[in-house]
mmCIF file of C-alpha atoms in Angstrom:
data_model
loop_
_atom_site.group_PDB
_atom_site.id
_atom_site.type_symbol
_atom_site.label_atom_id
_atom_site.label_comp_id
_atom_site.label_asym_id
_atom_site.label_seq_id
_atom_site.Cartn_x
_atom_site.Cartn_y
_atom_site.Cartn_z
ATOM 1 C CA UNK B 1219 0.143 -0.481 -0.146
ATOM 2 C CA UNK B 1220 3.277 2.007 0.289
ATOM 3 C CA UNK B 1221 2.689 2.912 -3.943
ATOM 4 C CA UNK B 1222 -0.900 3.844 -3.053
ATOM 5 C CA UNK B 1223 -0.063 6.877 0.385
ATOM 6 C CA UNK B 1224 3.203 7.383 -1.888
ATOM 7 C CA UNK B 1225 0.738 9.091 -5.247
ATOM 8 C CA UNK B 1226 -1.121 11.639 -3.439
ATOM 9 C CA UNK B 1227 1.883 13.240 -1.589
ATOM 10 C CA UNK B 1228 3.446 13.214 -4.669
ATOM 11 C CA UNK B 1229 -0.124 15.201 -5.944
ATOM 12 C CA UNK B 1230 -0.035 17.417 -3.432
ATOM 13 C CA UNK B 1231 3.825 18.420 -4.604
ATOM 14 C CA UNK B 1232 3.201 18.851 -7.478
ATOM 15 C CA UNK B 1233 0.036 21.326 -6.167
ATOM 16 C CA UNK B 1234 2.375 23.593 -4.413
ATOM 17 C CA UNK B 1235 4.957 23.194 -7.063
ATOM 18 C CA UNK B 1236 3.604 23.692 -9.743
ATOM 19 C CA UNK B 1237 2.229 27.190 -10.086
ATOM 20 C CA UNK B 1238 5.330 28.950 -7.382
ATOM 21 C CA UNK B 1239 7.592 27.454 -10.549
ATOM 22 C CA UNK B 1240 4.256 28.372 -13.818
ATOM 23 C CA UNK B 1241 3.813 31.698 -12.284
ATOM 24 C CA UNK B 1242 7.506 33.061 -12.377
ATOM 25 C CA UNK B 1243 7.889 31.626 -16.177
ATOM 26 C CA UNK B 1244 8.366 34.709 -18.104
ATOM 27 C CA UNK B 1245 8.579 32.953 -21.632
ATOM 28 C CA UNK B 1246 4.831 31.671 -21.642
ATOM 29 C CA UNK B 1247 3.572 34.887 -22.821
ATOM 30 C CA UNK B 1248 5.870 34.426 -25.861
ATOM 31 C CA UNK B 1249 4.370 30.831 -26.141
ATOM 32 C CA UNK B 1250 0.665 30.356 -25.445
ATOM 33 C CA UNK B 1251 -0.814 27.453 -26.633
ATOM 34 C CA UNK B 1252 3.258 25.457 -24.584
ATOM 35 C CA UNK B 1253 2.133 27.129 -21.868
ATOM 36 C CA UNK B 1254 -1.320 25.955 -21.679
ATOM 37 C CA UNK B 1255 0.120 22.518 -22.420
ATOM 38 C CA UNK B 1256 2.148 22.863 -19.443
ATOM 39 C CA UNK B 1257 -0.605 23.916 -17.109
ATOM 40 C CA UNK B 1258 -2.817 20.912 -18.237
ATOM 41 C CA UNK B 1259 -0.101 18.879 -18.350
ATOM 42 C CA UNK B 1260 0.407 20.083 -14.399
ATOM 43 C CA UNK B 1261 -3.195 19.112 -13.642
ATOM 44 C CA UNK B 1262 -3.722 15.501 -15.228
ATOM 45 C CA UNK B 1263 -0.825 14.390 -13.127
ATOM 46 C CA UNK B 1264 -1.932 15.855 -9.841
ATOM 47 C CA UNK B 1265 -5.085 14.445 -11.129
ATOM 48 C CA UNK B 1266 -4.003 11.192 -12.358
ATOM 49 C CA UNK B 1267 -1.926 10.915 -8.958
ATOM 50 C CA UNK B 1268 -5.107 10.803 -6.554
ATOM 51 C CA UNK B 1269 -6.845 8.700 -9.009
ATOM 52 C CA UNK B 1270 -4.187 5.607 -9.642
ATOM 53 C CA UNK B 1271 -3.688 5.862 -5.586
ATOM 54 C CA UNK B 1272 -7.803 5.126 -5.736
ATOM 55 C CA UNK B 1273 -7.575 2.888 -8.225
ATOM 56 C CA UNK B 1274 -4.781 1.115 -6.151
ATOM 57 C CA UNK B 1275 -6.519 1.224 -3.127
ATOM 58 C CA UNK B 1276 -9.812 -0.138 -4.850
ATOM 59 C CA UNK B 1277 -7.555 -2.656 -5.844
ATOM 60 C CA UNK B 1278 -7.041 -4.131 -2.353
ATOM 61 C CA UNK B 1279 -10.302 -4.032 -1.320
ATOM 62 C CA UNK B 1280 -11.670 -5.537 -4.117
ATOM 63 C CA UNK B 1281 -10.265 -9.447 -5.067
ATOM 64 C CA UNK B 1282 -12.633 -9.150 -8.802
ATOM 65 C CA UNK B 1283 -10.299 -5.939 -10.033
ATOM 66 C CA UNK B 1284 -6.893 -7.014 -7.913
ATOM 67 C CA UNK B 1285 -7.455 -10.188 -10.047
ATOM 68 C CA UNK B 1286 -8.154 -8.280 -13.628
ATOM 69 C CA UNK B 1287 -5.805 -5.683 -12.785
ATOM 70 C CA UNK B 1288 -3.333 -9.060 -12.042
ATOM 71 C CA UNK B 1289 -4.296 -10.990 -15.022
ATOM 72 C CA UNK B 1290 -2.034 -10.713 -16.773
ATOM 73 C CA UNK B 1291 1.038 -10.681 -14.218
ATOM 74 C CA UNK B 1292 3.650 -13.187 -12.253
ATOM 75 C CA UNK B 1293 2.430 -13.507 -9.001
ATOM 76 C CA UNK B 1294 5.114 -11.764 -7.216
ATOM 77 C CA UNK B 1295 4.141 -8.375 -8.546
ATOM 78 C CA UNK B 1296 0.826 -8.443 -6.572
ATOM 79 C CA UNK B 1297 3.074 -9.128 -4.114
ATOM 80 C CA UNK B 1298 4.717 -5.986 -5.065
ATOM 81 C CA UNK B 1299 2.036 -3.244 -3.564
ATOM 82 C CA UNK B 1300 1.694 -4.966 -0.786
ATOM 83 C CA UNK B 1301 -2.414 -5.326 -0.772
ATOM 84 C CA UNK B 1302 -2.803 -6.674 2.313
ATOM 85 C CA UNK B 1303 -1.176 -4.271 4.336
ATOM 86 C CA UNK B 1304 -2.518 -1.093 5.635
ATOM 87 C CA UNK B 1305 -5.436 -3.282 8.074
ATOM 88 C CA UNK B 1306 -9.049 -0.767 7.839
ATOM 89 C CA UNK B 1307 -7.051 2.207 6.654
ATOM 90 C CA UNK B 1308 -7.453 1.047 3.579
ATOM 91 C CA UNK B 1309 -11.595 1.489 3.277
ATOM 92 C CA UNK B 1310 -10.847 4.938 4.880
ATOM 93 C CA UNK B 1311 -8.363 6.259 3.117
ATOM 94 C CA UNK B 1312 -10.121 4.662 -0.019
ATOM 95 C CA UNK B 1313 -13.300 6.278 0.983
ATOM 96 C CA UNK B 1314 -11.567 9.888 1.172
ATOM 97 C CA UNK B 1315 -10.297 9.374 -2.283
ATOM 98 C CA UNK B 1316 -13.677 8.495 -3.954
ATOM 99 C CA UNK B 1317 -15.787 10.923 -2.185
ATOM 100 C CA UNK B 1318 -12.901 13.430 -3.140
ATOM 101 C CA UNK B 1319 -13.928 11.890 -6.885
ATOM 102 C CA UNK B 1320 -17.318 12.142 -6.119
ATOM 103 C CA UNK B 1321 -16.876 15.642 -5.207
ATOM 104 C CA UNK B 1322 -15.473 16.396 -8.338
ATOM 105 C CA UNK B 1323 -17.230 14.759 -11.245
ATOM 106 C CA UNK B 1324 -19.937 16.334 -9.604
ATOM 107 C CA UNK B 1325 -18.944 19.729 -10.380
ATOM 108 C CA UNK B 1326 -17.349 18.615 -13.866
ATOM 109 C CA UNK B 1327 -21.501 17.799 -14.646
ATOM 110 C CA UNK B 1328 -22.745 20.803 -12.912
ATOM 111 C CA UNK B 1329 -20.158 23.515 -15.013
ATOM 112 C CA UNK B 1330 -21.263 21.071 -18.242
ATOM 113 C CA UNK B 1331 -25.357 21.812 -17.721
ATOM 114 C CA UNK B 1332 -24.674 25.454 -16.217
ATOM 115 C CA UNK B 1333 -23.091 26.440 -19.399
ATOM 116 C CA UNK B 1334 -25.226 24.216 -21.892
ATOM 117 C CA UNK B 1335 -28.161 26.388 -20.271
ATOM 118 C CA UNK B 1336 -26.039 29.977 -21.243
ATOM 119 C CA UNK B 1337 -25.583 29.486 -24.714
ATOM 120 C CA UNK B 1338 -28.855 28.255 -25.096
ATOM 121 C CA UNK B 1339 -29.942 30.608 -23.541
ATOM 122 C CA UNK B 1340 -27.412 33.322 -25.237
ATOM 123 C CA UNK B 1341 -28.604 31.366 -28.768
ATOM 124 C CA UNK B 1342 -31.783 32.194 -28.355
ATOM 125 C CA UNK B 1343 -31.459 36.102 -27.417
ATOM 126 C CA UNK B 1344 -28.644 35.846 -30.725
ATOM 127 C CA UNK B 1345 -31.388 34.201 -33.836
ATOM 128 C CA UNK B 1346 -34.684 36.855 -31.789
ATOM 129 C CA UNK B 1347 -32.127 39.962 -32.248
ATOM 130 C CA UNK B 1348 -30.513 38.786 -35.138
ATOM 131 C CA UNK B 1349 -32.315 36.304 -37.217
ATOM 132 C CA UNK B 1350 -30.415 35.104 -40.356
ATOM 133 C CA UNK B 1351 -31.359 36.844 -43.461
ATOM 134 C CA UNK B 1352 -32.515 34.534 -46.171
ATOM 135 C CA UNK B 1353 -30.808 34.660 -49.321
ATOM 136 C CA UNK B 1354 -27.539 36.479 -48.380
ATOM 137 C CA UNK B 1355 -24.711 34.039 -49.713
ATOM 138 C CA UNK B 1356 -22.616 36.148 -47.034
ATOM 139 C CA UNK B 1357 -25.105 35.922 -43.439
ATOM 140 C CA UNK B 1358 -27.385 32.969 -44.453
ATOM 141 C CA UNK B 1359 -25.140 30.177 -46.091
ATOM 142 C CA UNK B 1360 -22.727 28.284 -43.853
ATOM 143 C CA UNK B 1361 -19.670 28.684 -44.155
ATOM 144 C CA UNK B 1362 -17.054 25.831 -43.472
ATOM 145 C CA UNK B 1363 -14.516 26.707 -40.330
ATOM 146 C CA UNK B 1364 -12.474 22.815 -40.371
ATOM 147 C CA UNK B 1365 -15.228 19.952 -40.265
ATOM 148 C CA UNK B 1366 -17.836 23.049 -38.541
ATOM 149 C CA UNK B 1367 -20.297 24.955 -40.095
ATOM 150 C CA UNK B 1368 -20.295 29.141 -38.776
ATOM 151 C CA UNK B 1369 -22.477 31.399 -40.250
ATOM 152 C CA UNK B 1370 -22.006 35.031 -39.390
ATOM 153 C CA UNK B 1371 -24.698 37.403 -38.121
ATOM 154 C CA UNK B 1372 -23.892 41.164 -37.822
ATOM 155 C CA UNK B 1373 -26.323 42.799 -34.636
ATOM 156 C CA UNK B 1374 -27.288 45.747 -35.255
ATOM 157 C CA UNK B 1375 -25.728 48.744 -32.515
ATOM 158 C CA UNK B 1376 -23.026 51.344 -32.463
ATOM 159 C CA UNK B 1377 -21.007 50.155 -29.926
ATOM 160 C CA UNK B 1378 -18.436 47.964 -32.092
ATOM 161 C CA UNK B 1379 -18.677 44.240 -30.279
ATOM 162 C CA UNK B 1380 -17.741 40.797 -31.546
ATOM 163 C CA UNK B 1381 -18.082 37.208 -30.214
ATOM 164 C CA UNK B 1382 -18.014 33.596 -31.506
ATOM 165 C CA UNK B 1383 -20.607 31.387 -29.724
ATOM 166 C CA UNK B 1384 -20.365 27.970 -30.250
ATOM 167 C CA UNK B 1385 -24.179 26.055 -30.100
ATOM 168 C CA UNK B 1386 -23.729 22.010 -30.228
ATOM 169 C CA UNK B 1387 -25.726 21.095 -33.632
ATOM 170 C CA UNK B 1388 -25.568 24.056 -34.503
ATOM 171 C CA UNK B 1389 -22.892 25.862 -36.873
ATOM 172 C CA UNK B 1390 -20.720 28.049 -35.563
ATOM 173 C CA UNK B 1391 -21.916 31.671 -34.015
ATOM 174 C CA UNK B 1392 -19.586 35.487 -35.273
ATOM 175 C CA UNK B 1393 -21.539 37.878 -34.039
ATOM 176 C CA UNK B 1394 -20.181 41.623 -35.936
ATOM 177 C CA UNK B 1395 -22.407 44.436 -34.346
ATOM 178 C CA UNK B 1396 -23.090 47.295 -36.664
ATOM 179 C CA UNK B 1397 -20.259 49.539 -35.151
ATOM 180 C CA UNK B 1398 -17.951 47.583 -35.681
ATOM 181 C CA UNK B 1399 -18.337 46.477 -39.486
ATOM 182 C CA UNK B 1400 -18.000 50.773 -39.586
ATOM 183 C CA UNK B 1401 -15.650 51.358 -36.917
ATOM 184 C CA UNK B 1402 -13.169 48.659 -38.191
ATOM 185 C CA UNK B 1403 -11.045 48.219 -41.778
ATOM 186 C CA UNK B 1404 -11.560 44.964 -43.556
ATOM 187 C CA UNK B 1405 -7.886 43.452 -42.774
ATOM 188 C CA UNK B 1406 -9.307 44.812 -38.903
ATOM 189 C CA UNK B 1407 -12.253 43.137 -39.398
ATOM 190 C CA UNK B 1408 -10.768 39.831 -40.928
ATOM 191 C CA UNK B 1409 -8.041 39.822 -37.889
ATOM 192 C CA UNK B 1410 -11.023 39.936 -34.832
ATOM 193 C CA UNK B 1411 -13.068 37.187 -36.926
ATOM 194 C CA UNK B 1412 -9.447 34.833 -37.099
ATOM 195 C CA UNK B 1413 -9.489 35.118 -33.399
ATOM 196 C CA UNK B 1414 -12.886 34.037 -32.319
ATOM 197 C CA UNK B 1415 -11.696 31.496 -35.188
ATOM 198 C CA UNK B 1416 -8.971 30.533 -33.229
ATOM 199 C CA UNK B 1417 -11.354 30.446 -29.486
ATOM 200 C CA UNK B 1418 -13.565 28.154 -30.911
ATOM 201 C CA UNK B 1419 -11.150 25.580 -33.000
ATOM 202 C CA UNK B 1420 -8.980 25.443 -30.091
ATOM 203 C CA UNK B 1421 -12.479 24.216 -28.115
ATOM 204 C CA UNK B 1422 -11.460 27.241 -25.831
ATOM 205 C CA UNK B 1423 -14.879 27.140 -23.916
ATOM 206 C CA UNK B 1424 -14.427 23.929 -22.682
ATOM 207 C CA UNK B 1425 -10.454 24.951 -21.406
ATOM 208 C CA UNK B 1426 -12.062 27.408 -19.409
ATOM 209 C CA UNK B 1427 -15.474 25.820 -17.979
ATOM 210 C CA UNK B 1428 -13.095 22.809 -17.018
ATOM 211 C CA UNK B 1429 -11.160 25.479 -15.024
ATOM 212 C CA UNK B 1430 -13.897 26.819 -13.575
ATOM 213 C CA UNK B 1431 -15.103 23.461 -12.276
ATOM 214 C CA UNK B 1432 -12.067 22.647 -10.649
ATOM 215 C CA UNK B 1433 -11.175 25.996 -8.796
ATOM 216 C CA UNK B 1434 -15.205 26.179 -7.624
ATOM 217 C CA UNK B 1435 -14.873 22.075 -6.245
ATOM 218 C CA UNK B 1436 -11.711 22.971 -4.590
ATOM 219 C CA UNK B 1437 -10.843 26.545 -4.238
ATOM 220 C CA UNK B 1438 -8.724 26.520 -1.605
ATOM 221 C CA UNK B 1439 -6.166 24.899 -4.289
ATOM 222 C CA UNK B 1440 -3.780 26.957 -5.654
ATOM 223 C CA UNK B 1441 -2.833 25.261 -8.272
ATOM 224 C CA UNK B 1442 -6.892 25.357 -9.124
ATOM 225 C CA UNK B 1443 -7.064 29.008 -9.021
ATOM 226 C CA UNK B 1444 -3.569 30.144 -11.011
ATOM 227 C CA UNK B 1445 -4.476 27.394 -13.799
ATOM 228 C CA UNK B 1446 -8.532 28.762 -13.683
ATOM 229 C CA UNK B 1447 -6.507 33.069 -14.449
ATOM 230 C CA UNK B 1448 -3.668 32.245 -16.327
ATOM 231 C CA UNK B 1449 -5.965 30.150 -18.656
ATOM 232 C CA UNK B 1450 -8.382 32.570 -18.838
ATOM 233 C CA UNK B 1451 -5.401 35.022 -20.395
ATOM 234 C CA UNK B 1452 -3.286 32.442 -22.248
ATOM 235 C CA UNK B 1453 -6.777 31.282 -24.222
ATOM 236 C CA UNK B 1454 -6.946 35.724 -25.932
ATOM 237 C CA UNK B 1455 -2.980 35.163 -26.253
ATOM 238 C CA UNK B 1456 -2.825 31.821 -28.024
ATOM 239 C CA UNK B 1457 -6.363 33.653 -30.490
ATOM 240 C CA UNK B 1458 -4.573 37.199 -31.376
ATOM 241 C CA UNK B 1459 -1.101 34.966 -32.659
ATOM 242 C CA UNK B 1460 -3.653 33.469 -34.972
ATOM 243 C CA UNK B 1461 -5.260 36.296 -35.771
ATOM 244 C CA UNK B 1462 -1.913 38.671 -36.004
ATOM 245 C CA UNK B 1463 -0.333 35.224 -38.329
ATOM 246 C CA UNK B 1464 -3.232 35.733 -41.303
ATOM 247 C CA UNK B 1465 -3.154 39.058 -40.968
ATOM 248 C CA UNK B 1466 -0.795 40.748 -38.953
ATOM 249 C CA UNK B 1467 0.085 41.701 -35.989
ATOM 250 C CA UNK B 1468 -0.656 45.884 -36.572
ATOM 251 C CA UNK B 1469 -4.098 45.088 -37.873
ATOM 252 C CA UNK B 1470 -4.813 42.295 -34.543
ATOM 253 C CA UNK B 1471 -3.656 45.704 -32.539
ATOM 254 C CA UNK B 1472 -5.733 47.999 -34.170
ATOM 255 C CA UNK B 1473 -8.716 46.104 -33.730
ATOM 256 C CA UNK B 1474 -8.449 45.455 -30.432
ATOM 257 C CA UNK B 1475 -8.197 49.103 -30.340
ATOM 258 C CA UNK B 1476 -10.966 49.701 -31.619
ATOM 259 C CA UNK B 1477 -13.468 47.383 -30.140
ATOM 260 C CA UNK B 1478 -11.899 48.279 -26.423
ATOM 261 C CA UNK B 1479 -10.813 51.518 -26.990
ATOM 262 C CA UNK B 1480 -14.254 52.837 -24.542
ATOM 263 C CA UNK B 1481 -13.489 51.153 -21.826
ATOM 264 C CA UNK B 1482 -9.641 52.341 -21.776
ATOM 265 C CA UNK B 1483 -9.737 55.657 -22.431
ATOM 266 C CA UNK B 1484 -8.669 56.789 -26.482
ATOM 267 C CA UNK B 1485 -12.775 57.195 -26.814
ATOM 268 C CA UNK B 1486 -13.313 59.089 -30.583
ATOM 269 C CA UNK B 1487 -16.572 59.578 -29.891
ATOM 270 C CA UNK B 1488 -18.901 59.057 -26.819
ATOM 271 C CA UNK B 1489 -20.045 55.445 -27.238
ATOM 272 C CA UNK B 1490 -24.061 54.376 -25.859
ATOM 273 C CA UNK B 1491 -23.612 51.774 -23.021
ATOM 274 C CA UNK B 1492 -26.033 49.339 -23.835
ATOM 275 C CA UNK B 1493 -25.201 45.210 -24.234
ATOM 276 C CA UNK B 1494 -26.207 43.398 -27.216
ATOM 277 C CA UNK B 1495 -28.088 39.873 -26.127
ATOM 278 C CA UNK B 1496 -26.035 36.618 -26.176
ATOM 279 C CA UNK B 1497 -22.686 39.020 -25.502
ATOM 280 C CA UNK B 1498 -20.302 37.561 -23.593
ATOM 281 C CA UNK B 1499 -18.462 39.444 -20.535
ATOM 282 C CA UNK B 1500 -16.035 41.432 -21.784
ATOM 283 C CA UNK B 1501 -12.203 41.161 -21.156
ATOM 284 C CA UNK B 1502 -10.859 43.707 -18.437
ATOM 285 C CA UNK B 1503 -9.007 46.699 -19.508
ATOM 286 C CA UNK B 1504 -5.729 46.205 -17.782
ATOM 287 C CA UNK B 1505 -5.191 42.729 -20.048
ATOM 288 C CA UNK B 1506 -6.684 44.902 -23.658
ATOM 289 C CA UNK B 1507 -3.776 47.226 -23.130
ATOM 290 C CA UNK B 1508 -1.324 43.892 -22.244
ATOM 291 C CA UNK B 1509 -1.959 41.962 -25.546
ATOM 292 C CA UNK B 1510 -1.882 45.396 -27.754
ATOM 293 C CA UNK B 1511 1.728 46.123 -26.372
ATOM 294 C CA UNK B 1512 2.524 42.527 -26.704
ATOM 295 C CA UNK B 1513 1.469 42.283 -29.856
ATOM 296 C CA UNK B 1514 3.268 45.802 -30.738
ATOM 297 C CA UNK B 1515 6.447 44.761 -28.654
ATOM 298 C CA UNK B 1516 6.434 42.205 -27.877
ATOM 299 C CA UNK B 1517 9.910 39.580 -27.409
ATOM 300 C CA UNK B 1518 10.013 37.007 -29.888
ATOM 301 C CA UNK B 1519 8.717 33.525 -30.214
ATOM 302 C CA UNK B 1520 10.541 30.658 -28.297
ATOM 303 C CA UNK B 1521 12.977 28.815 -31.076
ATOM 304 C CA UNK B 1522 12.084 25.416 -32.037
ATOM 305 C CA UNK B 1523 14.671 23.850 -30.023
ATOM 306 C CA UNK B 1524 12.921 25.048 -26.736
ATOM 307 C CA UNK B 1525 9.352 24.680 -26.968
ATOM 308 C CA UNK B 1526 10.434 20.935 -27.767
ATOM 309 C CA UNK B 1527 11.649 21.116 -24.760
ATOM 310 C CA UNK B 1528 8.806 22.214 -23.287
ATOM 311 C CA UNK B 1529 6.715 20.135 -24.722
ATOM 312 C CA UNK B 1530 8.759 16.591 -23.912
ATOM 313 C CA UNK B 1531 8.529 18.492 -20.319
ATOM 314 C CA UNK B 1532 4.479 18.509 -20.181
ATOM 315 C CA UNK B 1533 4.655 14.901 -21.411
ATOM 316 C CA UNK B 1534 7.322 13.852 -18.330
ATOM 317 C CA UNK B 1535 5.681 15.724 -15.575
ATOM 318 C CA UNK B 1536 2.017 13.227 -17.330
ATOM 319 C CA UNK B 1537 4.249 10.137 -17.006
ATOM 320 C CA UNK B 1538 6.078 11.055 -13.364
ATOM 321 C CA UNK B 1539 2.595 9.708 -11.446
ATOM 322 C CA UNK B 1540 2.188 6.512 -14.302
ATOM 323 C CA UNK B 1541 6.078 5.458 -13.286
ATOM 324 C CA UNK B 1542 5.431 5.746 -9.460
ATOM 325 C CA UNK B 1543 2.055 3.468 -10.053
ATOM 326 C CA UNK B 1544 4.671 1.230 -11.998
ATOM 327 C CA UNK B 1545 7.429 0.405 -10.153
ATOM 328 C CA UNK B 1546 6.418 -1.656 -7.481
ATOM 329 C CA UNK B 1547 5.455 -4.566 -10.335
ATOM 330 C CA UNK B 1548 8.480 -2.630 -12.712
ATOM 331 C CA UNK B 1549 10.493 -3.999 -10.091
ATOM 332 C CA UNK B 1550 9.081 -7.406 -8.626
ATOM 333 C CA UNK B 1551 8.939 -7.722 -12.396
ATOM 334 C CA UNK B 1552 12.813 -7.893 -13.641
ATOM 335 C CA UNK B 1553 13.411 -10.256 -10.143
ATOM 336 C CA UNK B 1554 10.862 -12.802 -10.990
ATOM 337 C CA UNK B 1555 10.504 -15.189 -12.880
ATOM 338 C CA UNK B 1556 7.401 -16.142 -14.363
#
């Protein structure tokens, strides 16, 4: 049972050390996609530690599960895990781990349910406020986005706004206000739409939902709180990079300014404060200025070898709990004859 007790300790060590190290890393703004990968690998490693610990503990308590896990392994492999030790503490430990797992699953289900309700409500509001025009090749005919169709809808609103609304079993809704169409140039408008398409293509809304569910399930965890906070910023930087790659950094930065200048004190004319139906909350003002500065004067991307090393480091983080869980069995496998 030593492995079952060691894995949660390893998970706690990851949860304590990882946010301190990653929050000090200055390269994340240069490579937001790689940074998201590292954060997800750390979170997955922590959850994997507790999940594997629950599996080993359950195998110690449940004979059929134990027989299935060690069906093809030599007898010495099963004995190496010491599943018979631990006494009554095995049941208490398994109950604690199982309670935490059920707690997390319920919060994930709750977050998914609330997000589905919110998307459907926003979709109904959006379709009521901006129905698709019949026979309009730009607005009514779905356009393919990879394997998914999209609708570009124009909403009557003098305030410059643009956002996307992914709805299951419906085309992606790309919404642009008339104020944005008047203010943005063609290149800037294309950059805004490319930004929103990047969000939809990478399923950033699902990533943020899962991060929010982890934070609400375990609010005292510094790792999950930092993961939710950093993910909200990194997904925007990643979408900015996708738009800048296709339409240029200057066009993307100017589009950000023109869409948010009334909030950062750069408005050329007063704009009404009305908020369109179905519009998501705007990003923080500080984030807008940082994103513009990054696009115009930010440092260059990391070299390909550096990106490869960071990607491999993330994969190694996930493998650590797996290797710890397999270590007793591998040690016995090389010393026990079949």
